[in-house]
Amino acid sequence: MAVARVNDVDLYYEVHGAGQPLALVHGSWVDASTWGRVVPGLAESFRLLVYDRRGHSRSERTETQGSMEEDGDDLAALLEYLDLAPAHVVGRLCPGKRGGRTVAGGSPSRGRPVRSR
């Protein structure tokens, strides 16, 4: 199990494939496994990062839920820790979308265009 310590929290992550970096950010009430069906196909074209946001599943549970800003900061720090920045960011539902925008807006060197659904 791969875990990175960023922003004083342990985040579970997986990296798959090769190519331009692409981070997949899950929404609330789920974890990185929500991307399971798309990982094999996307990993054929991208260096793919899937991870559990703070407080979710295999990542460390913190005393508070964590804010959108913390989600964005965590993703940015994880991308830098794994030497994947700048990366495309795809968010699922609101937390993923806002977290991705926080990363991209925080520093142009961290993120590329954000897609959400």
mmCIF file of C-alpha atoms in Angstrom:
data_model
loop_
_atom_site.group_PDB
_atom_site.id
_atom_site.type_symbol
_atom_site.label_atom_id
_atom_site.label_comp_id
_atom_site.label_asym_id
_atom_site.label_seq_id
_atom_site.Cartn_x
_atom_site.Cartn_y
_atom_site.Cartn_z
ATOM 1 C CA MET A 1 0.000 0.000 0.000
ATOM 2 C CA ALA A 2 1.538 3.300 -1.124
ATOM 3 C CA VAL A 3 1.147 6.200 1.310
ATOM 4 C CA ALA A 4 2.631 9.691 1.128
ATOM 5 C CA ARG A 5 2.877 12.071 4.076
ATOM 6 C CA VAL A 6 1.862 15.519 2.805
ATOM 7 C CA ASN A 7 0.496 18.488 4.746
ATOM 8 C CA ASP A 8 0.743 16.471 7.982
ATOM 9 C CA VAL A 9 -1.632 13.767 6.732
ATOM 10 C CA ASP A 10 -1.005 10.296 5.240
ATOM 11 C CA LEU A 11 -2.654 9.914 1.818
ATOM 12 C CA TYR A 12 -3.115 6.562 0.101
ATOM 13 C CA TYR A 13 -2.342 6.673 -3.622
ATOM 14 C CA GLU A 14 -1.789 4.563 -6.734
ATOM 15 C CA VAL A 15 0.115 5.521 -9.898
ATOM 16 C CA HIS A 16 -0.555 3.684 -13.163
ATOM 17 C CA GLY A 17 0.589 3.953 -16.781
ATOM 18 C CA ALA A 18 2.839 6.340 -18.657
ATOM 19 C CA GLY A 19 2.434 9.655 -20.454
ATOM 20 C CA GLN A 20 1.254 13.079 -19.330
ATOM 21 C CA PRO A 21 0.188 13.142 -15.678
ATOM 22 C CA LEU A 22 -3.543 12.923 -14.969
ATOM 23 C CA ALA A 23 -4.979 13.061 -11.432
ATOM 24 C CA LEU A 24 -8.431 11.622 -10.750
ATOM 25 C CA VAL A 25 -10.119 13.138 -7.685
ATOM 26 C CA HIS A 26 -13.071 11.276 -6.168
ATOM 27 C CA GLY A 27 -16.154 12.922 -4.689
ATOM 28 C CA SER A 28 -17.646 12.618 -1.225
ATOM 29 C CA TRP A 29 -18.727 9.310 0.315
ATOM 30 C CA VAL A 30 -16.458 7.284 -2.009
ATOM 31 C CA ASP A 31 -12.730 6.685 -2.482
ATOM 32 C CA ALA A 32 -10.191 6.067 -5.244
ATOM 33 C CA SER A 33 -11.831 2.754 -6.099
ATOM 34 C CA THR A 34 -14.676 4.703 -7.735
ATOM 35 C CA TRP A 35 -12.324 5.174 -10.711
ATOM 36 C CA GLY A 36 -11.624 1.433 -11.051
ATOM 37 C CA ARG A 37 -13.440 0.950 -14.356
ATOM 38 C CA VAL A 38 -11.623 3.773 -16.149
ATOM 39 C CA VAL A 39 -8.108 3.269 -14.764
ATOM 40 C CA PRO A 40 -7.010 0.537 -17.225
ATOM 41 C CA GLY A 41 -8.066 2.499 -20.307
ATOM 42 C CA LEU A 42 -6.714 5.857 -19.129
ATOM 43 C CA ALA A 43 -3.426 4.280 -18.015
ATOM 44 C CA GLU A 44 -2.781 3.387 -21.668
ATOM 45 C CA SER A 45 -2.380 7.107 -22.446
ATOM 46 C CA PHE A 46 -1.578 8.843 -19.144
ATOM 47 C CA ARG A 47 0.572 8.581 -16.032
ATOM 48 C CA LEU A 48 -2.450 8.243 -13.809
ATOM 49 C CA LEU A 49 -2.785 9.210 -10.132
ATOM 50 C CA VAL A 50 -5.753 8.008 -8.095
ATOM 51 C CA TYR A 51 -5.800 8.610 -4.357
ATOM 52 C CA ASP A 52 -8.045 8.706 -1.309
ATOM 53 C CA ARG A 53 -8.672 12.251 -0.119
ATOM 54 C CA ARG A 54 -7.982 13.017 3.538
ATOM 55 C CA GLY A 55 -10.461 11.292 5.812
ATOM 56 C CA HIS A 56 -11.533 8.793 3.145
ATOM 57 C CA SER A 57 -10.980 5.033 3.151
ATOM 58 C CA ARG A 58 -7.254 4.223 3.266
ATOM 59 C CA SER A 59 -6.046 7.796 3.891
ATOM 60 C CA GLU A 60 -5.622 9.171 7.378
ATOM 61 C CA ARG A 61 -8.727 10.362 9.183
ATOM 62 C CA THR A 62 -8.312 13.817 10.603
ATOM 63 C CA GLU A 63 -10.283 15.391 13.465
ATOM 64 C CA THR A 64 -12.189 17.573 11.016
ATOM 65 C CA GLN A 65 -13.554 16.668 7.598
ATOM 66 C CA GLY A 66 -11.184 18.948 5.732
ATOM 67 C CA SER A 67 -11.993 21.918 3.544
ATOM 68 C CA MET A 68 -11.979 22.347 -0.222
ATOM 69 C CA GLU A 69 -8.800 24.382 0.159
ATOM 70 C CA GLU A 70 -7.147 21.546 2.106
ATOM 71 C CA ASP A 71 -8.224 19.080 -0.605
ATOM 72 C CA GLY A 72 -6.606 21.293 -3.241
ATOM 73 C CA ASP A 73 -3.474 21.793 -1.155
ATOM 74 C CA ASP A 74 -3.253 18.037 -0.495
ATOM 75 C CA LEU A 75 -3.534 17.225 -4.190
ATOM 76 C CA ALA A 76 -0.932 19.855 -5.104
ATOM 77 C CA ALA A 77 1.478 18.525 -2.460
ATOM 78 C CA LEU A 78 0.891 14.923 -3.554
ATOM 79 C CA LEU A 79 1.540 15.822 -7.207
ATOM 80 C CA GLU A 80 4.779 17.540 -6.206
ATOM 81 C CA TYR A 81 5.801 14.671 -3.890
ATOM 82 C CA LEU A 82 5.350 12.198 -6.758
ATOM 83 C CA ASP A 83 6.996 14.543 -9.292
ATOM 84 C CA LEU A 84 3.802 14.597 -11.384
ATOM 85 C CA ALA A 85 3.198 18.365 -11.508
ATOM 86 C CA PRO A 86 1.898 19.895 -13.647
ATOM 87 C CA ALA A 87 -0.955 17.446 -14.149
ATOM 88 C CA HIS A 88 -4.358 17.380 -15.771
ATOM 89 C CA VAL A 89 -7.007 17.099 -13.042
ATOM 90 C CA VAL A 90 -10.371 15.373 -13.371
ATOM 91 C CA GLY A 91 -12.792 15.803 -10.480
ATOM 92 C CA ARG A 92 -15.886 13.796 -9.735
ATOM 93 C CA LEU A 93 -18.670 15.867 -8.229
ATOM 94 C CA CYS A 94 -18.086 18.989 -6.183
ATOM 95 C CA PRO A 95 -15.063 18.191 -3.968
ATOM 96 C CA GLY A 96 -13.032 16.860 -6.853
ATOM 97 C CA LYS A 97 -13.952 19.753 -9.099
ATOM 98 C CA ARG A 98 -13.209 22.427 -6.522
ATOM 99 C CA GLY A 99 -10.054 20.684 -5.352
ATOM 100 C CA GLY A 100 -8.798 20.555 -8.920
ATOM 101 C CA ARG A 101 -9.578 24.214 -9.450
ATOM 102 C CA THR A 102 -7.756 25.064 -6.233
ATOM 103 C CA VAL A 103 -4.673 23.221 -7.493
ATOM 104 C CA ALA A 104 -4.784 24.826 -10.923
ATOM 105 C CA GLY A 105 -5.552 28.270 -9.518
ATOM 106 C CA GLY A 106 -2.947 28.063 -6.795
ATOM 107 C CA SER A 107 -0.028 27.777 -9.160
ATOM 108 C CA PRO A 108 0.129 27.365 -12.934
ATOM 109 C CA SER A 109 3.099 25.020 -12.462
ATOM 110 C CA ARG A 110 0.889 22.529 -10.585
ATOM 111 C CA GLY A 111 -2.144 22.017 -12.771
ATOM 112 C CA ARG A 112 -3.324 21.865 -16.345
ATOM 113 C CA PRO A 113 -6.924 22.258 -17.573
ATOM 114 C CA VAL A 114 -9.523 20.964 -15.118
ATOM 115 C CA ARG A 115 -12.391 18.703 -16.173
ATOM 116 C CA SER A 116 -15.270 17.796 -13.933
ATOM 117 C CA ARG A 117 -18.475 15.840 -14.145
#
